[in-house]
Short mmCIF file of C-alpha atoms in Angstrom, two decimals:
data_model
loop_
_atom_site.label_atom_id
_atom_site.label_comp_id
_atom_site.label_asym_id
_atom_site.label_seq_id
_atom_site.Cartn_x
_atom_site.Cartn_y
_atom_site.Cartn_z
CA MET Y 909 96.95 73.86 76.21
CA LYS Y 910 97.25 70.22 77.69
CA LEU Y 911 98.05 70.63 81.54
CA GLN Y 912 101.53 69.19 80.98
CA ASP Y 913 102.54 72.19 78.78
CA LEU Y 914 101.28 74.70 80.76
CA LEU Y 915 103.12 73.10 84.01
CA GLN Y 916 106.45 73.26 82.03
CA GLY Y 917 109.19 74.45 84.09
CA LEU Y 918 107.56 73.27 87.43
CA ALA Y 919 109.21 70.42 89.47
CA PRO Y 920 105.71 68.77 91.09
CA LEU Y 921 106.00 66.65 94.45
CA GLU Y 922 102.55 65.07 93.30
CA PHE Y 923 101.03 64.98 90.22
CA HIS Y 924 97.53 63.66 90.11
CA ALA Y 925 96.10 64.73 87.12
CA ASP Y 926 96.14 63.24 83.15
CA PRO Y 927 98.95 65.22 81.48
CA GLU Y 928 96.42 65.15 78.37
CA THR Y 929 93.87 67.55 80.35
CA GLU Y 930 93.27 70.41 77.95
CA ILE Y 931 93.34 73.26 79.94
CA THR Y 932 90.86 76.35 78.87
CA GLY Y 933 92.21 79.26 81.21
CA VAL Y 934 94.25 79.96 84.66
CA ALA Y 935 92.79 81.48 87.68
CA HIS Y 936 93.72 81.92 91.39
CA ASP Y 937 90.38 83.46 92.43
CA SER Y 938 87.43 80.57 92.51
CA ARG Y 939 85.10 83.31 91.51
CA ALA Y 940 86.59 83.65 88.69
CA VAL Y 941 86.66 79.89 87.45
CA GLN Y 942 85.47 79.10 84.29
CA PRO Y 943 84.94 74.98 82.79
CA GLY Y 944 88.49 73.51 82.02
CA ASN Y 945 90.31 76.18 83.97
CA LEU Y 946 93.34 75.20 86.39
CA PHE Y 947 92.58 76.57 89.40
CA VAL Y 948 95.82 77.89 91.33
CA ALA Y 949 95.15 77.70 95.13
CA ILE Y 950 97.27 80.52 96.89
CA SER Y 951 97.74 80.54 100.71
CA GLY Y 952 97.19 84.29 101.15
CA PHE Y 953 97.79 86.66 104.01
CA ASP Y 954 93.69 87.26 104.77
CA THR Y 955 92.35 83.59 103.53
CA ASP Y 956 93.96 80.50 101.93
CA GLY Y 957 93.35 79.14 98.59
CA HIS Y 958 92.80 75.94 99.41
CA LYS Y 959 89.55 76.29 101.34
CA TYR Y 960 88.19 77.94 98.23
CA ILE Y 961 89.24 74.35 95.77
CA PRO Y 962 85.82 72.37 96.20
CA MET Y 963 83.94 76.00 94.77
CA ALA Y 964 86.91 75.97 92.05
CA LEU Y 965 85.87 72.09 91.29
CA GLU Y 966 81.99 73.00 91.47
CA ARG Y 967 82.71 75.79 88.79
CA GLY Y 968 84.23 73.27 86.52
CA ALA Y 969 88.13 73.53 87.46
CA ALA Y 970 89.68 70.90 85.38
CA ALA Y 971 92.33 70.11 87.75
CA VAL Y 972 94.17 72.43 90.86
CA LEU Y 973 97.97 73.50 91.44
CA CYS Y 974 98.31 73.20 94.92
CA GLU Y 975 100.43 73.15 98.29
CA LYS Y 976 98.11 70.70 99.89
CA ALA Y 977 96.35 68.17 98.64
CA PRO Y 978 92.86 68.28 98.30
CA GLU Y 979 90.48 65.39 99.05
CA ALA Y 980 89.12 65.32 95.66
CA GLY Y 981 89.61 65.75 92.08
CA SER Y 982 92.46 66.14 90.00
CA TYR Y 983 95.60 67.83 91.65
CA VAL Y 984 99.14 68.63 91.11
CA ARG Y 985 101.22 69.66 94.31
CA VAL Y 986 103.95 71.97 94.40
CA ALA Y 987 106.11 73.34 96.97
CA ASP Y 988 105.26 76.77 96.41
CA THR Y 989 102.04 78.17 94.22
CA ARG Y 990 103.26 81.65 94.51
CA LEU Y 991 105.88 80.43 92.21
CA GLY Y 992 103.98 78.05 90.54
CA LEU Y 993 101.28 80.83 89.75
CA ALA Y 994 104.38 82.84 87.69
CA GLN Y 995 105.48 80.06 86.15
CA VAL Y 996 101.94 78.97 84.67
CA GLY Y 997 101.31 82.17 84.00
CA ALA Y 998 104.36 82.95 81.45
CA ASN Y 999 103.58 79.49 79.90
CA TRP Y 1000 100.02 80.48 79.42
CA TYR Y 1001 100.83 83.90 77.65
CA GLY Y 1002 103.68 82.51 75.53
CA HIS Y 1003 106.27 83.95 77.85
CA PRO Y 1004 106.04 87.45 76.47
CA ALA Y 1005 108.81 89.23 78.91
CA ARG Y 1006 111.28 86.95 76.41
CA GLN Y 1007 110.27 89.31 73.11
CA MET Y 1008 111.05 92.34 74.91
CA THR Y 1009 113.83 94.47 76.26
CA MET Y 1010 112.80 94.27 80.06
CA ILE Y 1011 113.94 97.09 82.57
CA GLY Y 1012 113.42 96.39 86.30
CA VAL Y 1013 113.94 99.09 88.93
CA THR Y 1014 113.88 98.70 92.81
CA GLY Y 1015 114.11 100.83 95.77
CA THR Y 1016 112.31 102.94 98.78
CA ASN Y 1017 112.52 105.88 96.98
CA GLY Y 1018 112.70 107.31 93.13
CA LYS Y 1019 111.26 104.33 91.41
CA THR Y 1020 108.77 106.16 89.60
CA THR Y 1021 110.49 109.35 88.41
CA THR Y 1022 113.54 107.03 87.41
CA THR Y 1023 111.00 104.87 85.11
CA TYR Y 1024 109.51 107.84 83.67
CA LEU Y 1025 112.88 109.34 82.45
CA VAL Y 1026 113.99 106.17 81.14
CA LYS Y 1027 110.61 105.68 79.05
CA HIS Y 1028 111.43 109.02 77.73
CA ILE Y 1029 115.20 108.31 77.00
CA LEU Y 1030 114.09 105.13 75.04
CA GLU Y 1031 111.55 106.72 73.09
CA ASP Y 1032 113.68 109.65 72.39
CA CYS Y 1033 116.85 108.13 71.63
CA LEU Y 1034 115.77 104.62 69.95
CA GLY Y 1035 111.96 105.66 68.87
CA ALA Y 1036 111.29 102.67 70.83
CA LYS Y 1037 107.44 101.99 72.00
CA VAL Y 1038 107.86 101.34 75.81
CA GLY Y 1039 105.61 99.56 78.49
CA LEU Y 1040 105.68 100.77 81.51
CA VAL Y 1041 104.26 99.30 85.00
CA GLY Y 1042 104.28 101.32 88.07
CA THR Y 1043 102.77 102.71 91.28
CA ILE Y 1044 100.96 105.57 89.59
CA GLN Y 1045 99.87 103.79 86.05
CA ASN Y 1046 100.52 101.27 83.38
CA MET Y 1047 101.10 102.22 80.27
CA ILE Y 1048 101.29 101.09 76.49
CA GLY Y 1049 103.36 103.62 74.62
CA SER Y 1050 100.96 106.54 75.41
CA GLU Y 1051 98.29 104.90 76.17
CA VAL Y 1052 97.11 104.94 80.14
CA LEU Y 1053 96.23 102.00 81.83
CA HIS Y 1054 94.96 102.18 85.85
CA THR Y 1055 96.95 100.49 88.56
CA GLU Y 1056 95.91 99.16 91.61
CA ARG Y 1057 99.44 98.11 93.20
CA THR Y 1058 102.91 98.86 92.20
CA THR Y 1059 103.43 94.91 90.63
CA PRO Y 1060 100.47 93.40 89.60
CA GLU Y 1061 99.64 89.69 90.56
CA SER Y 1062 102.19 87.27 88.39
CA LEU Y 1063 99.33 85.78 86.41
CA GLU Y 1064 97.96 89.73 85.83
CA LEU Y 1065 101.71 91.09 84.91
CA GLN Y 1066 102.11 88.28 82.52
CA ALA Y 1067 98.79 89.10 80.78
CA LEU Y 1068 100.03 92.65 80.75
CA PHE Y 1069 103.01 91.91 79.26
CA ARG Y 1070 101.00 90.07 76.22
CA GLN Y 1071 99.17 93.13 75.77
CA MET Y 1072 102.20 95.20 75.57
CA ALA Y 1073 104.38 92.25 73.16
CA ASP Y 1074 101.17 92.20 71.06
CA ALA Y 1075 100.97 95.96 71.01
CA GLY Y 1076 104.14 96.13 69.49
CA CYS Y 1077 106.04 97.47 72.53
CA THR Y 1078 110.09 96.66 72.27
CA HIS Y 1079 110.81 97.38 75.62
CA VAL Y 1080 109.46 97.62 79.34
CA VAL Y 1081 110.72 99.52 82.33
CA MET Y 1082 108.77 98.49 85.48
CA GLU Y 1083 108.96 99.67 88.98
CA VAL Y 1084 109.17 96.26 90.81
CA SER Y 1085 108.65 96.54 94.75
CA SER Y 1086 109.89 94.26 97.44
CA HIS Y 1087 106.62 92.51 97.88
CA ALA Y 1088 106.46 91.41 94.14
CA LEU Y 1089 110.30 90.01 94.63
CA SER Y 1090 109.35 88.11 98.06
CA LEU Y 1091 105.77 87.21 96.92
CA HIS Y 1092 107.12 86.03 93.21
CA ARG Y 1093 105.13 88.33 90.98
CA VAL Y 1094 107.79 89.03 88.56
CA GLY Y 1095 108.71 85.16 88.88
CA GLY Y 1096 109.98 83.99 85.45
CA VAL Y 1097 110.92 87.13 84.34
CA THR Y 1098 114.26 87.69 83.04
CA PHE Y 1099 115.37 91.33 83.52
CA ASP Y 1100 118.24 92.65 80.92
CA VAL Y 1101 118.73 95.50 83.68
CA GLY Y 1102 118.06 95.63 87.13
CA LEU Y 1103 118.41 99.11 89.00
CA PHE Y 1104 118.59 99.46 92.67
CA THR Y 1105 117.90 103.27 93.76
CA ASN Y 1106 117.99 103.26 97.70
CA LEU Y 1107 116.89 101.34 100.70
CA THR Y 1108 115.11 103.65 103.50
CA GLN Y 1109 112.39 102.80 106.31
CA ASP Y 1110 109.21 101.45 104.99
CA HIS Y 1111 107.03 97.85 104.27
CA LEU Y 1112 108.68 97.19 108.06
CA ASP Y 1113 104.82 95.74 108.57
CA PHE Y 1114 105.50 93.10 106.28
CA HIS Y 1115 109.81 92.31 106.11
CA HIS Y 1116 109.84 92.97 109.99
CA THR Y 1117 113.72 94.19 110.04
CA MET Y 1118 115.56 96.60 107.31
CA GLU Y 1119 118.01 93.63 106.45
CA GLU Y 1120 114.85 91.60 105.53
CA TYR Y 1121 113.62 94.35 103.49
CA GLY Y 1122 116.92 94.60 101.86
CA ARG Y 1123 117.36 91.18 101.02
CA ALA Y 1124 113.92 91.27 99.21
CA LYS Y 1125 114.96 93.98 97.05
CA ALA Y 1126 118.44 92.14 96.53
CA LEU Y 1127 116.05 89.16 94.49
CA LEU Y 1128 115.93 91.43 91.67
CA PHE Y 1129 119.76 90.80 91.32
CA GLN Y 1130 119.35 86.92 90.92
CA GLN Y 1131 117.27 87.65 88.11
CA SER Y 1132 118.82 90.59 85.90
CA ARG Y 1133 121.44 90.04 83.38
CA VAL Y 1134 123.21 93.55 84.41
CA GLY Y 1135 122.99 95.34 87.78
CA LEU Y 1136 123.08 98.42 88.54
CA VAL Y 1137 123.56 99.85 92.16
CA ASN Y 1138 123.72 103.35 93.97
CA THR Y 1139 126.80 102.79 96.24
CA ASP Y 1140 126.07 106.21 97.90
CA ASP Y 1141 123.50 104.37 99.54
CA PRO Y 1142 124.48 102.34 102.89
CA TRP Y 1143 122.81 99.26 102.11
CA ALA Y 1144 124.30 98.86 98.69
CA PRO Y 1145 126.78 96.21 100.18
CA LEU Y 1146 123.96 94.10 100.80
CA LEU Y 1147 122.08 94.72 97.46
CA MET Y 1148 125.51 93.30 95.71
CA GLU Y 1149 125.86 90.31 98.08
CA GLY Y 1150 125.49 87.20 96.13
CA ALA Y 1151 124.31 88.78 93.02
CA ALA Y 1152 124.08 86.19 90.04
CA CYS Y 1153 124.88 88.88 87.58
CA PRO Y 1154 127.79 91.65 86.74
CA ILE Y 1155 127.00 95.01 88.85
CA HIS Y 1156 127.94 98.21 87.91
CA THR Y 1157 127.83 101.27 90.23
CA TYR Y 1158 126.82 104.75 89.63
CA ALA Y 1159 127.39 107.43 92.84
CA ALA Y 1160 127.19 111.43 93.50
CA ARG Y 1161 129.73 111.28 96.65
CA ARG Y 1162 131.68 108.63 96.10
CA ASP Y 1163 134.07 107.11 92.96
CA ALA Y 1164 132.11 104.88 91.27
CA ASP Y 1165 131.40 103.10 87.55
CA LEU Y 1166 129.56 106.31 86.81
CA ARG Y 1167 129.66 109.19 88.47
CA ALA Y 1168 128.22 112.75 89.05
CA LEU Y 1169 130.60 115.57 89.50
CA ASP Y 1170 130.52 119.32 89.62
CA ILE Y 1171 126.88 119.42 90.81
CA ASP Y 1172 124.75 122.35 90.71
CA LEU Y 1173 120.89 122.43 92.42
CA GLU Y 1174 119.03 125.11 90.75
CA PRO Y 1175 115.56 126.25 91.26
CA HIS Y 1176 113.70 124.60 88.28
CA GLY Y 1177 116.52 121.44 88.14
CA VAL Y 1178 119.61 120.03 88.79
CA ALA Y 1179 122.71 120.19 86.78
CA PHE Y 1180 126.10 117.95 86.74
CA THR Y 1181 128.93 115.91 85.03
CA ALA Y 1182 128.59 112.63 84.19
CA ARG Y 1183 131.48 110.82 84.29
CA TRP Y 1184 131.57 106.95 82.46
CA GLN Y 1185 134.78 105.30 81.58
CA GLY Y 1186 136.75 107.95 81.08
CA SER Y 1187 134.59 110.17 79.17
CA GLU Y 1188 132.43 113.25 80.61
CA THR Y 1189 129.16 114.48 79.75
CA PRO Y 1190 127.10 117.39 80.81
CA CYS Y 1191 123.54 116.83 82.05
CA ARG Y 1192 120.75 118.87 83.31
CA LEU Y 1193 117.47 117.42 84.27
CA GLY Y 1194 114.29 120.32 85.56
CA ILE Y 1195 113.48 118.38 88.05
CA PRO Y 1196 114.67 120.55 91.18
CA GLY Y 1197 116.49 118.72 94.62
CA ALA Y 1198 119.41 116.22 95.00
CA PHE Y 1199 117.48 113.38 94.68
CA SER Y 1200 117.15 114.35 91.47
CA VAL Y 1201 120.66 113.82 90.47
CA TYR Y 1202 120.56 110.18 91.29
CA ASN Y 1203 117.17 109.45 89.58
CA ALA Y 1204 119.12 111.10 86.52
CA LEU Y 1205 122.28 108.79 87.34
CA GLY Y 1206 120.21 106.10 87.38
CA ALA Y 1207 118.20 106.51 84.00
CA LEU Y 1208 121.45 107.36 82.37
CA GLY Y 1209 123.05 104.05 83.59
CA ILE Y 1210 120.16 102.24 82.38
CA ALA Y 1211 120.73 104.02 78.97
CA LEU Y 1212 124.33 103.05 78.52
CA ALA Y 1213 123.57 99.18 79.91
CA LEU Y 1214 121.41 99.02 76.89
CA GLY Y 1215 124.06 100.97 74.74
CA ILE Y 1216 123.03 104.04 73.71
CA PRO Y 1217 125.76 106.67 73.70
CA PRO Y 1218 125.94 109.36 76.88
CA GLN Y 1219 126.03 112.46 75.29
CA GLN Y 1220 122.44 111.18 73.68
CA ALA Y 1221 120.78 109.98 76.70
CA ALA Y 1222 122.32 113.22 78.39
CA ALA Y 1223 120.32 115.15 75.70
CA SER Y 1224 117.06 113.51 76.20
CA LEU Y 1225 117.72 113.93 79.69
CA ALA Y 1226 117.42 117.69 79.20
CA THR Y 1227 114.19 117.23 77.55
CA ALA Y 1228 112.55 115.05 80.09
CA GLN Y 1229 108.87 116.27 82.28
CA GLY Y 1230 108.64 116.00 85.84
CA VAL Y 1231 106.31 112.80 87.13
CA LYS Y 1232 102.48 113.85 88.76
CA GLY Y 1233 102.73 114.00 92.38
CA ARG Y 1234 106.55 114.42 92.77
CA ALA Y 1235 107.66 118.01 93.65
CA GLU Y 1236 104.80 118.84 91.45
CA VAL Y 1237 104.17 122.51 91.32
CA VAL Y 1238 100.41 123.68 91.78
CA PRO Y 1239 99.57 126.61 89.79
CA THR Y 1240 98.45 129.32 92.09
CA PRO Y 1241 97.73 132.49 89.78
CA GLY Y 1242 97.75 135.74 91.88
CA LYS Y 1243 99.47 134.45 95.10
CA ASP Y 1244 102.65 135.13 95.97
CA TYR Y 1245 103.74 131.64 97.93
CA THR Y 1246 103.97 128.43 96.43
CA VAL Y 1247 102.05 125.07 96.59
CA LEU Y 1248 104.25 122.01 96.03
CA ILE Y 1249 102.68 118.22 96.05
CA ASP Y 1250 104.99 115.23 96.51
CA TYR Y 1251 104.49 111.72 97.18
CA SER Y 1252 106.54 111.95 100.07
CA HIS Y 1253 105.22 109.25 102.38
CA THR Y 1254 108.03 107.89 103.96
CA PRO Y 1255 110.97 109.23 106.57
CA ASP Y 1256 113.40 109.41 103.68
CA SER Y 1257 111.24 110.99 101.08
CA LEU Y 1258 110.01 113.81 103.47
CA GLU Y 1259 113.49 114.44 104.78
CA ASN Y 1260 114.57 114.74 100.83
CA ILE Y 1261 111.53 116.55 99.60
CA LEU Y 1262 111.75 119.40 102.58
CA LYS Y 1263 115.68 120.07 101.85
CA THR Y 1264 114.92 120.24 98.54
CA VAL Y 1265 112.34 122.66 99.18
CA LYS Y 1266 114.56 124.85 101.69
CA GLU Y 1267 117.36 124.69 98.73
CA PHE Y 1268 114.96 127.66 96.85
CA ALA Y 1269 112.38 128.80 99.11
CA ARG Y 1270 112.59 132.67 100.06
CA GLY Y 1271 110.35 132.49 102.75
CA ARG Y 1272 108.85 129.67 105.31
CA VAL Y 1273 108.58 126.10 104.41
CA ILE Y 1274 105.27 124.94 105.60
CA ALA Y 1275 104.71 121.08 105.59
CA VAL Y 1276 101.25 119.63 105.61
CA PHE Y 1277 101.67 115.96 106.27
CA GLY Y 1278 100.03 112.47 107.74
CA CYS Y 1279 100.71 109.28 107.85
CA GLY Y 1280 98.64 106.04 106.24
CA GLY Y 1281 96.93 103.94 108.77
CA ASP Y 1282 97.41 99.58 108.40
CA ARG Y 1283 100.83 100.52 107.89
CA ASP Y 1284 104.45 100.48 109.54
CA PRO Y 1285 103.68 102.77 113.01
CA ILE Y 1286 107.36 103.00 113.52
CA LYS Y 1287 107.87 105.90 111.08
CA ARG Y 1288 105.22 108.09 112.53
CA PRO Y 1289 107.42 109.86 115.32
CA ILE Y 1290 110.65 110.00 112.80
CA MET Y 1291 108.31 111.64 110.35
CA GLY Y 1292 107.17 113.88 112.82
CA LYS Y 1293 110.93 115.05 114.17
CA ILE Y 1294 111.93 115.71 110.54
CA ALA Y 1295 108.93 117.64 109.93
CA VAL Y 1296 109.73 120.08 112.97
CA ASP Y 1297 113.73 119.79 112.20
CA LEU Y 1298 113.11 121.01 108.36
CA ALA Y 1299 109.92 122.91 108.14
CA ASP Y 1300 109.33 126.28 109.48
CA HIS Y 1301 105.62 125.16 110.22
CA VAL Y 1302 104.21 121.87 110.46
CA VAL Y 1303 100.41 121.07 109.56
CA VAL Y 1304 99.86 117.43 110.89
CA THR Y 1305 96.74 116.21 109.50
CA SER Y 1306 95.38 112.83 107.84
CA ASP Y 1307 96.80 111.05 105.10
CA ASN Y 1308 94.96 107.50 104.10
CA PRO Y 1309 93.85 106.43 107.98
CA ARG Y 1310 92.26 103.39 106.95
CA THR Y 1311 90.77 101.36 109.36
CA GLU Y 1312 92.45 103.26 112.05
CA ASP Y 1313 91.68 106.19 114.45
CA PRO Y 1314 92.93 109.24 112.25
CA MET Y 1315 93.86 111.09 115.64
CA ALA Y 1316 95.49 107.71 117.26
CA ILE Y 1317 97.79 108.29 114.24
CA ILE Y 1318 98.34 111.80 114.81
CA ASP Y 1319 98.87 111.71 118.11
CA GLN Y 1320 101.62 108.77 117.20
CA ILE Y 1321 103.04 111.45 114.29
CA LEU Y 1322 103.38 114.36 117.29
CA VAL Y 1323 105.48 112.29 119.62
CA GLY Y 1324 108.10 113.31 117.44
CA THR Y 1325 107.42 116.83 117.84
CA ARG Y 1326 108.08 117.23 121.05
CA ASP Y 1327 110.44 120.01 122.88
CA SER Y 1328 110.73 121.55 119.02
CA ALA Y 1329 110.29 125.26 119.00
CA THR Y 1330 108.85 124.89 115.54
CA PRO Y 1331 105.22 125.84 115.68
CA VAL Y 1332 102.99 122.70 115.22
CA THR Y 1333 99.17 122.99 114.02
CA VAL Y 1334 96.67 119.79 113.97
CA ILE Y 1335 94.03 119.78 111.84
CA GLU Y 1336 92.59 116.08 111.05
CA ASN Y 1337 90.30 116.96 107.92
CA ARG Y 1338 92.95 116.67 105.57
CA ARG Y 1339 90.94 119.70 103.00
CA GLN Y 1340 90.66 122.07 106.17
CA ALA Y 1341 94.27 121.32 106.71
CA ILE Y 1342 95.08 122.59 103.10
CA ARG Y 1343 92.88 125.73 103.13
CA TRP Y 1344 94.28 126.61 106.38
CA ALA Y 1345 98.08 126.67 105.20
CA MET Y 1346 97.23 128.94 102.39
CA ASP Y 1347 95.39 131.01 104.18
CA HIS Y 1348 98.27 131.59 106.35
CA ALA Y 1349 100.79 131.48 104.00
CA GLY Y 1350 102.88 134.66 103.17
CA ALA Y 1351 105.09 136.16 100.80
CA GLY Y 1352 107.92 133.42 99.16
CA ASP Y 1353 106.53 130.77 101.13
CA VAL Y 1354 106.59 127.28 100.06
CA ILE Y 1355 103.28 124.91 101.03
CA VAL Y 1356 104.43 121.18 101.03
CA LEU Y 1357 101.57 118.36 100.57
CA ALA Y 1358 103.21 115.96 101.42
CA GLY Y 1359 102.01 111.80 101.46
CA LYS Y 1360 99.31 112.19 98.34
CA GLY Y 1361 101.26 112.71 95.37
CA HIS Y 1362 99.79 111.56 92.63
CA GLU Y 1363 96.83 109.94 94.57
CA THR Y 1364 92.86 111.47 93.87
CA TYR Y 1365 91.53 109.87 97.02
CA GLN Y 1366 91.56 109.05 100.70
CA GLU Y 1367 90.99 105.91 102.12
CA ILE Y 1368 88.84 105.79 105.22
CA GLY Y 1369 88.18 102.68 106.55
CA HIS Y 1370 87.48 100.46 103.72
CA GLU Y 1371 86.28 103.20 101.63
CA LYS Y 1372 87.69 105.46 98.94
CA PHE Y 1373 86.73 108.96 98.89
CA HIS Y 1374 87.55 111.62 96.29
CA LEU Y 1375 90.19 114.08 97.14
CA ASP Y 1376 92.71 115.65 94.37
CA GLU Y 1377 94.48 118.15 96.07
CA ARG Y 1378 95.23 119.85 92.72
CA GLU Y 1379 91.34 120.60 92.88
CA GLU Y 1380 91.64 121.93 96.50
CA VAL Y 1381 94.10 124.06 96.15
CA ALA Y 1382 91.86 125.63 92.67
CA ALA Y 1383 88.66 125.52 94.52
CA HIS Y 1384 89.91 127.50 97.74
CA LEU Y 1385 92.11 130.17 95.23
CA MET Y 1386 88.16 130.55 93.68
CA GLY Y 1387 86.53 130.77 96.81
CA ASN Y 1388 84.83 127.55 97.14
#
């Protein structure tokens, strides 16, 4: 592809290269540069890609896309190379997103479950082959692909879209993180439907304020054809402010375009009546908890926006399964207590899962949780307070301490547990904490292992060590 074609859609500030240059590929890591490539220099958080321009040229880069003019070599200077990389990636891979129906889901909690519900509905109702991009994994139909982050870098994301389109996917449903929106990882992608679930405290180490966090999420509605917003969330007005597309609303507590009525929270799921454009449809989802009503409403709203009849979408919802690590019940044969794993690592998600469990627990609720290192420290005492307020016994342990001292993190959590009558046990080793909870559980108790969810590792320092909580529970039951 010629350089001028690869740069379609960009507005260069300087063009010091031959537009007819034949480009053999695109790279944003100098170590991956091949002869004839366009090297995109990204100003990152840990390092500045402009420092590696000489290395990229040495490895044979034909031209450089940059924000700061290099001392040598052919280059094109733009205002923002992250946005430039997104546009270049879309051009290089032939704009695969335009060949598929694109659905984006943003929000603090509920993204993963909602995307899985939407994928199930599309496959069930339309017979569609659906690509999925998410926290747990990426999927092409039933094929599972490993993922390192919620939304890949823009170049890798476009490569994934090309893979999905070439495999026959007609739809893509993806979690769109605030980082992805702020850092232009989804630049150049137009979503046929964009959905906002909710906004609660998270990622303030990156966004600094809730307002900044909310405005990052709201960017989704600058690149969607239709938006869906949960108006029960107090941040909904901010999300709808300045939207560049029509917005439909959904809610359970107030009037909205799509409304849940007659809500019944059951031990094994939720049931409600969905009201849409004057018609009412009974709905059921086999995942317990009030938050499941919102996940179901969001998925239903997306289906309706895509023209799927409400009765058909509701029938499909009733057959949908839960997501690994989201309110997941772990088998405990021969025991009269329950162990449940949930990826609740924010104040709101921890509150939701503990409230959910209290709705059906016959005995005590035992919460086992910690907080990740090198992440927002403000939420640690908040989560400690939530745990002692809602659980009957709290076991504070490690999550992914990363480069922080695990006990220092625990001490910050414990600040929120002061002056509470709820028993608190501190066991820094997470494996030992799980086993302690199982040994001290009684009839009807529910142990909530919060924070790890689908993860099968624990990150300590810069290393990831294998830790699958399902395996830990099974091993302890077997006496290992």
